[in-house]
Tab-separated table of C-alpha atoms and ligand atoms in Angstrom:
chain	number	residue	atom	x	y	z
A	207	MET	CA	-46.632	82.877	13.995
A	208	ALA	CA	-43.011	80.891	14.396
A	209	GLY	CA	-40.452	81.931	15.175
A	210	SER	CA	-38.933	82.856	19.382
A	211	ALA	CA	-36.536	85.632	21.299
A	212	LEU	CA	-33.991	82.553	21.501
A	213	ASP	CA	-33.943	83.380	17.095
A	214	THR	CA	-30.307	84.178	15.989
A	215	ILE	CA	-31.874	86.318	12.515
A	216	SER	CA	-34.839	88.102	12.108
A	217	ASP	CA	-37.277	86.954	9.376
A	218	ASP	CA	-36.093	89.379	7.022
A	219	GLU	CA	-33.360	88.296	6.971
A	220	ALA	CA	-33.942	84.275	7.064
A	221	ARG	CA	-36.652	85.183	4.343
A	222	ALA	CA	-33.951	86.299	1.931
A	223	ARG	CA	-31.253	83.937	2.788
A	224	LEU	CA	-34.149	81.148	1.874
A	225	VAL	CA	-34.918	82.983	-1.694
A	226	ASP	CA	-30.967	83.403	-2.642
A	227	GLN	CA	-30.621	79.585	-1.918
A	228	LEU	CA	-33.520	78.532	-4.255
A	229	LEU	CA	-32.257	80.657	-6.697
A	230	ALA	CA	-29.062	79.396	-6.125
A	231	ASP	CA	-30.110	75.712	-6.096
A	232	GLY	CA	-32.148	76.629	-9.772
A	233	ARG	CA	-35.278	76.328	-8.303
A	234	ILE	CA	-36.808	79.660	-8.314
A	235	THR	CA	-36.800	80.444	-11.962
A	236	SER	CA	-38.974	83.214	-12.488
A	237	PRO	CA	-38.477	87.018	-11.875
A	238	ALA	CA	-42.603	86.092	-9.767
A	239	VAL	CA	-42.122	83.753	-8.340
A	240	GLU	CA	-39.252	84.902	-6.605
A	241	ARG	CA	-40.875	87.857	-5.828
A	242	ALA	CA	-43.561	85.637	-4.775
A	243	PHE	CA	-40.796	84.307	-1.878
A	244	ARG	CA	-39.630	87.547	-1.374
A	245	ARG	CA	-42.769	88.801	-0.025
A	246	VAL	CA	-44.807	85.756	1.454
A	247	PRO	CA	-43.950	86.011	5.756
A	248	ARG	CA	-43.672	81.809	5.926
A	249	HIS	CA	-43.522	82.121	9.684
A	250	LEU	CA	-46.476	83.791	10.049
A	251	PHE	CA	-48.262	80.531	8.103
A	252	ALA	CA	-45.726	78.292	10.497
A	253	PRO	CA	-46.556	77.052	13.749
A	254	ASP	CA	-45.850	78.779	17.126
A	255	ASP	CA	-43.280	76.126	18.395
A	256	VAL	CA	-40.901	76.030	15.324
A	257	SER	CA	-37.767	78.903	15.315
A	258	ILE	CA	-37.660	81.333	12.416
A	259	ASP	CA	-34.347	79.264	11.781
A	260	ALA	CA	-36.738	75.901	10.749
A	261	THR	CA	-39.305	77.662	9.082
A	262	TYR	CA	-36.932	79.723	6.285
A	263	ALA	CA	-35.021	76.342	6.163
A	264	ASP	CA	-35.816	74.537	2.690
A	265	ASP	CA	-37.968	71.795	4.221
A	266	VAL	CA	-42.024	70.818	4.814
A	267	ILE	CA	-42.726	71.507	8.485
A	268	ILE	CA	-45.209	69.139	10.253
A	269	THR	CA	-48.089	71.326	11.704
A	270	LYS	CA	-51.147	68.277	12.833
A	271	ARG	CA	-50.160	65.022	12.996
A	272	GLY	CA	-52.820	61.986	13.244
A	273	PRO	CA	-53.373	59.984	16.164
A	274	ASP	CA	-51.128	57.097	14.552
A	275	GLY	CA	-48.373	59.848	14.885
A	276	ARG	CA	-48.410	59.916	10.854
A	277	ALA	CA	-48.191	63.566	10.058
A	278	THR	CA	-50.989	65.148	8.267
A	279	SER	CA	-50.807	68.389	7.533
A	280	SER	CA	-48.111	70.024	6.542
A	281	ILE	CA	-46.514	73.685	5.248
A	282	SER	CA	-44.449	72.124	2.132
A	283	ALA	CA	-40.826	72.539	1.268
A	284	PRO	CA	-39.792	75.507	-0.320
A	285	TRP	CA	-38.419	74.026	-3.256
A	286	LEU	CA	-41.283	72.282	-3.999
A	287	GLN	CA	-43.884	74.889	-3.731
A	288	ALA	CA	-41.290	76.764	-5.563
A	289	MET	CA	-41.170	74.085	-8.730
A	290	MET	CA	-44.816	73.651	-8.676
A	291	LEU	CA	-45.979	77.238	-9.172
A	292	HIS	CA	-43.694	77.174	-12.215
A	293	ALA	CA	-44.998	73.526	-13.259
A	294	ALA	CA	-48.693	75.162	-12.550
A	295	ARG	CA	-46.783	77.716	-15.473
A	296	LEU	CA	-49.309	80.933	-13.530
A	297	ARG	CA	-49.488	83.733	-15.764
A	298	PRO	CA	-51.237	87.620	-13.644
A	299	GLY	CA	-55.226	87.209	-14.277
A	300	ALA	CA	-55.137	83.768	-14.195
A	301	ARG	CA	-57.819	81.780	-12.036
A	302	VAL	CA	-56.427	78.935	-9.719
A	303	LEU	CA	-57.365	76.062	-7.477
A	304	GLU	CA	-55.398	74.625	-4.416
A	305	ILE	CA	-56.069	71.750	-3.684
A	306	GLY	CA	-54.890	71.306	-0.070
A	307	SER	CA	-54.426	74.157	2.219
A	308	GLY	CA	-52.255	75.773	4.917
A	309	GLY	CA	-52.467	79.361	4.057
A	310	TYR	CA	-48.915	79.548	2.765
A	311	ASN	CA	-48.614	78.201	-0.550
A	312	ALA	CA	-52.341	80.138	-1.387
A	313	ALA	CA	-50.443	83.427	-0.462
A	314	LEU	CA	-47.867	82.453	-2.909
A	315	ILE	CA	-49.458	82.300	-5.416
A	316	ALA	CA	-51.809	85.164	-4.916
A	317	GLU	CA	-49.195	87.205	-5.722
A	318	VAL	CA	-47.497	85.469	-8.729
A	319	VAL	CA	-51.525	85.232	-10.322
A	320	GLY	CA	-51.667	89.034	-8.585
A	321	PRO	CA	-54.593	90.929	-8.163
A	322	HIS	CA	-56.995	90.239	-11.065
A	323	GLY	CA	-56.370	86.461	-10.336
A	324	ASN	CA	-58.847	84.647	-8.374
A	325	VAL	CA	-57.126	81.899	-6.345
A	326	THR	CA	-59.089	79.292	-4.210
A	327	SER	CA	-57.809	77.014	-1.610
A	328	ILE	CA	-59.217	74.172	0.026
A	329	ASP	CA	-58.834	71.361	2.512
A	330	ILE	CA	-61.147	68.461	4.025
A	331	ASP	CA	-59.984	69.568	7.437
A	332	PRO	CA	-61.947	72.250	8.988
A	333	ASP	CA	-59.117	72.880	11.501
A	334	VAL	CA	-56.970	73.741	8.021
A	335	THR	CA	-59.278	75.545	6.961
A	336	ALA	CA	-59.976	77.318	9.474
A	337	GLN	CA	-55.780	78.610	10.796
A	338	ALA	CA	-54.935	78.851	6.876
A	339	ARG	CA	-57.805	81.786	6.605
A	340	ALA	CA	-57.175	83.903	10.159
A	341	ALA	CA	-53.489	83.640	8.804
A	342	LEU	CA	-54.209	84.822	5.020
A	343	ASP	CA	-56.526	87.377	6.333
A	344	SER	CA	-53.629	89.083	8.960
A	345	THR	CA	-51.247	89.007	6.083
A	346	GLY	CA	-52.820	91.188	4.052
A	347	TYR	CA	-54.611	87.943	1.131
A	348	PRO	CA	-58.080	88.300	2.255
A	349	HIS	CA	-59.712	87.798	-1.135
A	350	VAL	CA	-57.759	84.446	-1.084
A	351	GLN	CA	-61.233	82.097	-1.373
A	352	VAL	CA	-61.244	79.227	1.448
A	353	ALA	CA	-63.289	76.912	1.895
A	354	THR	CA	-63.495	73.276	3.651
A	355	ALA	CA	-64.743	70.227	1.144
A	356	ASP	CA	-63.387	67.400	-0.214
A	357	ALA	CA	-60.552	66.584	-3.020
A	358	GLU	CA	-62.995	64.636	-4.945
A	359	THR	CA	-65.433	67.201	-5.460
A	360	GLY	CA	-63.005	70.280	-6.220
A	361	ARG	CA	-64.582	73.650	-5.965
A	362	PRO	CA	-67.161	73.893	-9.014
A	363	ALA	CA	-68.507	77.223	-7.614
A	364	ALA	CA	-64.726	78.880	-8.839
A	365	ALA	CA	-64.217	77.270	-12.041
A	366	PRO	CA	-63.022	76.715	-14.448
A	367	TYR	CA	-59.859	76.713	-13.667
A	368	ASP	CA	-56.382	77.985	-15.416
A	369	ALA	CA	-54.545	75.949	-13.001
A	370	VAL	CA	-55.065	73.385	-10.757
A	371	ILE	CA	-52.139	72.142	-8.054
A	372	VAL	CA	-53.209	69.376	-5.333
A	373	THR	CA	-50.345	69.521	-2.756
A	374	VAL	CA	-51.632	66.070	-1.234
A	375	GLU	CA	-50.136	62.888	-2.404
A	376	ALA	CA	-53.529	60.983	-5.121
A	377	SER	CA	-53.689	57.981	-6.450
A	378	ASP	CA	-56.400	58.769	-9.369
A	379	ILE	CA	-57.833	61.823	-10.936
A	380	PRO	CA	-61.263	62.336	-10.010
A	381	PRO	CA	-62.945	63.938	-12.799
A	382	ALA	CA	-63.991	67.218	-11.016
A	383	TRP	CA	-60.644	67.850	-11.146
A	384	ILE	CA	-60.587	67.324	-15.430
A	385	ASP	CA	-63.763	68.682	-15.570
A	386	GLN	CA	-63.384	72.211	-13.702
A	387	LEU	CA	-59.939	72.417	-15.567
A	388	ALA	CA	-60.178	75.494	-17.982
A	389	PRO	CA	-59.501	73.813	-22.116
A	390	GLU	CA	-55.533	74.524	-21.849
A	391	GLY	CA	-55.662	74.369	-18.389
A	392	ILE	CA	-52.659	72.691	-16.377
A	393	LEU	CA	-53.583	70.074	-14.027
A	394	VAL	CA	-50.496	69.689	-11.364
A	395	VAL	CA	-50.538	67.481	-9.070
A	396	PRO	CA	-48.556	64.587	-6.777
A	397	LEU	CA	-49.539	60.998	-8.538
A	398	ARG	CA	-48.399	57.898	-6.824
A	399	MET	CA	-47.809	55.167	-9.340
A	400	ARG	CA	-47.274	51.557	-7.328
A	401	GLY	CA	-45.646	53.511	-4.934
A	402	ASN	CA	-43.400	55.391	-6.465
A	403	THR	CA	-44.807	59.432	-5.794
A	404	ARG	CA	-44.463	61.377	-8.802
A	405	CYS	CA	-45.238	65.626	-9.080
A	406	LEU	CA	-47.264	65.760	-12.199
A	407	THR	CA	-47.574	68.510	-14.513
A	408	LEU	CA	-50.856	67.074	-17.287
A	409	THR	CA	-52.389	68.720	-20.083
A	410	ARG	CA	-55.270	67.822	-22.090
A	411	GLU	CA	-54.546	65.692	-24.874
A	412	THR	CA	-57.502	64.973	-27.444
A	413	ASN	CA	-59.696	62.271	-24.868
A	414	HIS	CA	-57.225	62.280	-21.924
A	415	LEU	CA	-54.488	64.098	-20.125
A	416	ILE	CA	-50.309	64.264	-20.428
A	417	ALA	CA	-47.583	64.145	-18.326
A	418	ILE	CA	-45.317	67.592	-19.611
A	419	ASP	CA	-43.455	67.336	-16.521
A	420	SER	CA	-42.552	64.676	-13.941
A	421	ILE	CA	-40.663	65.713	-9.913
A	422	VAL	CA	-39.935	63.660	-7.602
A	423	CYS	CA	-41.904	64.373	-4.646
A	424	GLY	CA	-43.543	63.534	-1.373
A	425	PHE	CA	-46.449	64.556	0.317
A	426	VAL	CA	-49.427	64.215	3.362
A	427	PRO	CA	-51.879	60.939	1.925
A	428	MET	CA	-55.147	62.165	0.777
A	429	ARG	CA	-57.811	61.612	2.929
A	430	GLY	CA	-61.512	61.327	2.511
A	431	ALA	CA	-63.608	59.830	-0.925
A	432	ALA	CA	-60.534	59.289	-2.559
A	433	ALA	CA	-58.147	57.674	0.326
A	434	ASN	CA	-56.321	55.213	-0.758
A	435	SER	CA	-53.355	54.216	1.322
A	436	VAL	CA	-50.965	51.395	0.578
A	437	THR	CA	-51.545	48.092	2.826
A	438	ARG	CA	-48.399	47.374	4.717
A	439	ARG	CA	-47.435	43.899	6.472
A	440	ALA	CA	-45.223	43.496	9.282
A	441	LEU	CA	-42.039	41.093	8.755
A	442	ARG	CA	-39.469	39.909	10.967
A	443	GLY	CA	-41.322	41.241	13.818
A	444	ASP	CA	-41.709	44.389	12.626
A	445	ASP	CA	-38.056	45.316	11.619
A	446	VAL	CA	-39.660	45.744	8.265
A	447	THR	CA	-42.922	46.804	6.886
A	448	LEU	CA	-43.567	46.122	3.112
A	449	CYS	CA	-45.741	47.998	1.384
A	450	ILE	CA	-47.871	47.273	-1.461
A	451	ASP	CA	-49.787	49.326	-3.795
A	452	ASP	CA	-51.019	47.301	-5.574
A	453	PRO	CA	-55.027	45.225	-6.324
A	454	ASP	CA	-53.633	42.316	-7.849
A	455	THR	CA	-50.701	42.101	-5.192
A	456	GLN	CA	-52.876	42.147	-2.610
A	457	ALA	CA	-54.894	39.089	-4.308
A	458	LEU	CA	-52.009	36.951	-3.086
A	459	ASN	CA	-51.415	35.222	0.632
A	460	PHE	CA	-48.489	37.360	2.815
A	461	ASP	CA	-49.336	35.333	5.909
A	462	ALA	CA	-46.144	33.688	4.298
A	463	GLN	CA	-44.487	36.795	3.636
A	464	THR	CA	-44.224	37.702	7.677
A	465	SER	CA	-41.330	35.516	8.659
A	466	THR	CA	-39.636	34.923	5.046
A	467	LEU	CA	-36.472	37.491	6.014
A	468	ASN	CA	-35.874	35.090	9.108
A	469	GLY	CA	-34.495	32.597	6.802
A	470	PRO	CA	-30.897	32.364	5.124
A	471	HIS	CA	-30.258	33.966	1.931
A	472	ILE	CA	-28.719	34.083	-1.804
A	473	GLU	CA	-27.040	37.299	-2.777
A	474	ALA	CA	-25.436	38.301	-7.063
A	475	TRP	CA	-24.404	41.285	-8.087
A	476	SER	CA	-24.848	42.659	-11.458
A	477	ALA	CA	-22.412	44.367	-14.159
A	478	VAL	CA	-24.119	47.603	-13.535
A	479	THR	CA	-22.617	50.026	-11.597
A	480	THR	CA	-23.133	53.411	-10.660
A	481	PRO	CA	-21.447	56.510	-8.767
A	482	PRO	CA	-21.684	57.593	-5.873
A	483	ALA	CA	-24.308	60.068	-4.894
A	484	THR	CA	-26.664	60.033	-7.927
A	485	SER	CA	-30.710	59.198	-7.724
A	486	PHE	CA	-31.798	56.113	-8.250
A	487	ASP	CA	-35.490	57.205	-9.148
A	488	SER	CA	-35.040	56.281	-12.650
A	489	LEU	CA	-34.402	52.207	-12.159
A	490	HIS	CA	-36.553	52.810	-8.908
A	491	LEU	CA	-39.818	53.239	-11.715
A	492	TRP	CA	-38.619	50.818	-13.534
A	493	LEU	CA	-38.896	48.252	-11.711
A	494	ALA	CA	-42.072	48.856	-10.174
A	495	SER	CA	-42.957	49.621	-13.870
A	496	GLN	CA	-42.666	45.347	-14.195
A	497	PRO	CA	-45.706	42.426	-14.809
A	498	HIS	CA	-44.335	40.886	-11.434
A	499	PRO	CA	-46.278	41.169	-8.048
A	500	TYR	CA	-44.205	44.005	-6.340
A	501	GLY	CA	-43.430	46.553	-3.473
A	502	GLN	CA	-41.191	48.268	-2.006
A	503	LEU	CA	-39.398	47.366	2.187
A	504	ALA	CA	-39.170	49.972	5.140
A	505	VAL	CA	-36.155	48.883	7.138
A	506	ASP	CA	-35.584	49.809	11.031
A	507	ARG	CA	-32.363	50.518	9.900
A	508	ASP	CA	-30.803	50.188	13.864
A	509	ARG	CA	-32.932	46.900	14.531
A	510	ALA	CA	-32.181	45.017	10.915
A	511	ALA	CA	-28.774	46.564	9.609
A	512	ASP	CA	-28.183	43.665	8.179
A	513	LEU	CA	-30.321	43.106	5.848
A	514	GLU	CA	-28.339	46.880	4.001
A	515	PRO	CA	-31.064	47.205	1.163
A	516	GLN	CA	-30.259	49.877	-0.891
A	517	ASN	CA	-33.236	52.193	0.324
A	518	TRP	CA	-33.911	52.715	3.686
A	519	VAL	CA	-37.488	53.866	3.281
A	520	ALA	CA	-38.717	52.668	-0.038
A	521	CYS	CA	-36.941	49.705	-1.373
A	522	PRO	CA	-37.780	48.160	-4.512
A	523	ALA	CA	-38.886	44.238	-4.063
A	524	LEU	CA	-40.329	41.691	-6.149
A	525	LEU	CA	-41.865	39.297	-4.376
A	526	THR	CA	-43.612	35.693	-4.433
A	527	ASP	CA	-46.471	34.362	-2.137
A	528	ASP	CA	-43.196	33.092	-0.028
A	529	SER	CA	-40.367	34.610	-1.589
A	530	ILE	CA	-38.819	38.321	-1.664
A	531	THR	CA	-35.753	39.802	-2.997
A	532	TYR	CA	-35.041	43.398	-3.387
A	533	LEU	CA	-32.205	45.811	-4.326
A	534	THR	CA	-29.220	45.711	-2.668
A	535	ILE	CA	-26.090	47.959	-3.457
A	536	ARG	CA	-22.561	47.835	-2.711
A	537	ARG	CA	-19.364	50.158	-3.028
A	538	LEU	CA	-17.074	48.985	-4.515
A	539	ASP	CA	-13.923	52.452	-4.717
A	540	ASP	CA	-14.724	55.957	-4.612
A	541	THR	CA	-16.366	56.376	-8.047
A	542	ALA	CA	-18.734	53.585	-8.205
A	543	TRP	CA	-21.164	51.629	-6.287
A	544	GLN	CA	-22.838	48.094	-7.587
A	545	PHE	CA	-26.108	47.231	-7.438
A	546	GLY	CA	-27.264	43.934	-6.391
A	547	ALA	CA	-30.283	41.382	-5.375
A	548	ARG	CA	-30.825	39.614	-1.966
A	549	GLY	CA	-33.311	36.930	-1.973
A	550	TYR	CA	-35.323	34.692	0.807
A	551	GLY	CA	-37.451	31.906	0.773
A	552	PRO	CA	-37.578	29.069	-1.593
A	553	HIS	CA	-37.961	30.337	-4.885
A	554	ALA	CA	-35.170	33.409	-3.885
A	555	ALA	CA	-33.322	32.251	-7.119
A	556	PRO	CA	-35.119	32.571	-9.470
A	557	LEU	CA	-36.518	36.229	-8.642
A	558	THR	CA	-32.850	37.534	-7.719
A	559	GLN	CA	-32.124	36.482	-11.406
A	560	HIS	CA	-35.480	38.889	-12.774
A	561	LEU	CA	-34.280	41.777	-10.607
A	562	LEU	CA	-30.499	41.370	-12.342
A	563	ASP	CA	-32.170	41.351	-15.656
A	564	LEU	CA	-34.316	44.486	-14.716
A	565	ILE	CA	-30.862	45.715	-13.732
A	566	ALA	CA	-29.484	45.102	-16.774
A	567	ASP	CA	-32.626	46.262	-18.810
A	568	TRP	CA	-32.490	49.611	-17.489
A	569	ASP	CA	-29.052	50.182	-18.054
A	570	ARG	CA	-29.134	49.148	-21.885
A	571	HIS	CA	-32.506	50.687	-23.011
A	572	HIS	CA	-33.887	53.402	-19.619
A	573	ARG	CA	-30.880	54.555	-17.915
A	574	ASN	CA	-29.820	57.219	-20.172
A	575	THR	CA	-33.257	58.095	-21.261
A	576	PRO	CA	-35.730	61.044	-20.270
A	577	GLY	CA	-37.707	58.654	-18.418
A	578	PRO	CA	-41.662	56.890	-18.944
A	579	HIS	CA	-44.281	58.457	-20.956
A	580	ILE	CA	-46.331	59.135	-18.263
A	581	ALA	CA	-50.876	59.628	-19.258
A	582	VAL	CA	-53.722	59.419	-17.355
A	583	TYR	CA	-56.705	57.998	-18.992
A	584	PRO	CA	-59.904	58.689	-17.358
A	585	ASN	CA	-62.918	56.035	-17.090
A	586	GLY	CA	-64.570	55.613	-20.400
A	587	THR	CA	-60.938	55.992	-22.577
A	588	ILE	CA	-58.044	52.945	-22.665
A	589	PRO	CA	-54.717	53.702	-23.284
A	590	PRO	CA	-53.625	52.472	-26.834
A	591	PRO	CA	-51.864	49.097	-27.369
A	592	THR	CA	-48.225	49.162	-27.051
A	593	ASP	CA	-45.833	46.252	-27.641
A	594	GLN	CA	-43.595	48.721	-24.612
A	595	PRO	CA	-42.819	47.747	-21.252
A	596	ARG	CA	-45.762	49.358	-18.941
A	597	LEU	CA	-47.617	49.503	-15.689
A	598	VAL	CA	-51.178	50.168	-16.055
A	599	VAL	CA	-52.547	51.457	-13.234
A	600	ALA	CA	-56.158	51.445	-13.052
A	601	ARG	CA	-57.455	53.127	-10.497
A	602	ARG	CA	-61.535	53.903	-9.458
A	603	HIS	CA	-61.793	57.142	-12.026
A	604	SER	CA	-58.849	57.280	-14.083
A	605	THR	CA	-55.767	55.093	-15.782
A	606	THR	CA	-52.703	55.544	-15.506
A	607	ALA	CA	-50.618	54.383	-17.955
A	608	ILE	CA	-46.590	54.751	-17.626
A	609	THR	CA	-44.738	54.232	-20.657
A	610	TRP	CA	-40.717	53.489	-21.095
A	611	THR	CA	-39.726	53.926	-24.979
A	612	THR	CA	-36.537	53.038	-26.159
A	613	SER	CA	-35.916	55.800	-28.291
A	614	ARG	CA	-37.223	59.812	-27.456
A	615	SER	CA	-41.163	58.262	-29.804
A	616	ARG	CA	-43.479	58.414	-27.829
A	617	ALA	CA	-46.734	55.096	-27.300
B	908	SAM	C1	-49.360	68.775	2.569
B	908	SAM	S1	-50.437	69.786	2.835
B	908	SAM	C2	-50.981	71.048	2.234
B	908	SAM	C3	-49.554	72.897	2.469
B	908	SAM	C4	-50.505	73.832	1.856
B	908	SAM	N1	-50.438	73.474	0.026
B	908	SAM	C5	-48.702	74.758	2.182
B	908	SAM	O1	-49.274	75.775	2.238
B	908	SAM	O2	-48.036	73.973	2.638
B	908	SAM	C6	-52.746	68.749	2.360
B	908	SAM	C7	-53.410	68.743	3.239
B	908	SAM	O3	-54.209	67.824	1.905
B	908	SAM	C8	-55.310	67.978	2.992
B	908	SAM	N2	-55.992	66.809	2.729
B	908	SAM	C9	-56.065	65.963	2.553
B	908	SAM	N3	-57.626	64.976	1.907
B	908	SAM	C10	-57.878	65.155	1.582
B	908	SAM	C11	-59.134	65.872	0.714
B	908	SAM	N4	-59.586	64.763	0.369
B	908	SAM	N5	-58.778	66.799	0.383
B	908	SAM	C12	-59.114	67.976	0.808
B	908	SAM	N6	-57.828	67.679	1.554
B	908	SAM	C13	-57.386	67.027	1.804
B	908	SAM	C14	-54.699	67.761	4.644
B	908	SAM	O4	-55.635	68.005	5.893
B	908	SAM	C15	-53.235	68.806	4.431
B	908	SAM	O5	-53.986	69.660	5.304
């Protein structure tokens, strides 16, 4: 249970403030979800050392870390939980499978589906399920079923589900999730596609699934049978980490990359500008969608400030065996920032020009569209051919096709 004598606000006041904020931000858009957030005491699911203020901030709470210090479990940020509840289109009486437990989100789901609904929550970590079980029991949700199980197998015992809500980053869609979904069911899943994670709302369409909604998000990575981590390479000592989420790219020889960023660079600027405080998500996914070796740079801001990537955590980069070009940006004036490309290595010039061309294509054809069409094809089905730009992510159980159309027509 979170909170201490130092708290300046009661949990009731803090919860009311959070819900008011989520309503004002447009994150909560239905009375049922609002009621759930007003009722479920988030602080009773949080660790003891988290203050009431922090518990009811619109932010993630880390609840467990692995030996490397990385988070392995957390209570997701309220704004994202609210949006995922809406995405799942939950109705009273619905049967729901939550993959990735903690207790709090399962309690929210239980509130929304009501006494005639059915909620099952699974987690691979027995510590997490034990904690979730205890917190659910003590807060009035003993009817929520909690089990220790791997996401890969789902939970056939309580299927079929009207909604499967995955609260851990996936890179693939195991057959169990589709098999256990009711015919009109909805699968909400944070799917990593070449390093870009989008929480997709997937529905059945003949033999495959299509995304009817997509939210940029981040989650702790999947462990167990479906684990599929990105490859990380240290560059320039360990000032920079190159993250590669692409089996083809992994076939390249990246040993030569380790010192590429130590050398001289070229820089070139596109004609494309952006107003301050706008989202770069569409451009990032577009750059990842190219048939070119691609990675993302995580740059240490203190040690490598000179690199000036557009994004310090996940900056899009085009690669060859020995060269690298990444997205950069500079301020022109109060109203505009300009995109550019910075290249290192013997092939920096063509690589840099290629990145500028891609930025121009995005600006011309895709910047003001609703985004790509995303569809998941289970093994045994294949995406139909298209002449539109497309990223195909082939995994063990499924293939995801991210197709960029220049109009609203869908491939
Ligand atoms: C973000 S947390 C879940 C948050 C939770 N739904 C809440 O109430 O906010 C993600 C969870 O996924 C779990 N997880 C990771 N890999 C898994 C797997 N293969 N199967 C089931 N759970 C897994 C982790 O142990 C972690 O507890």
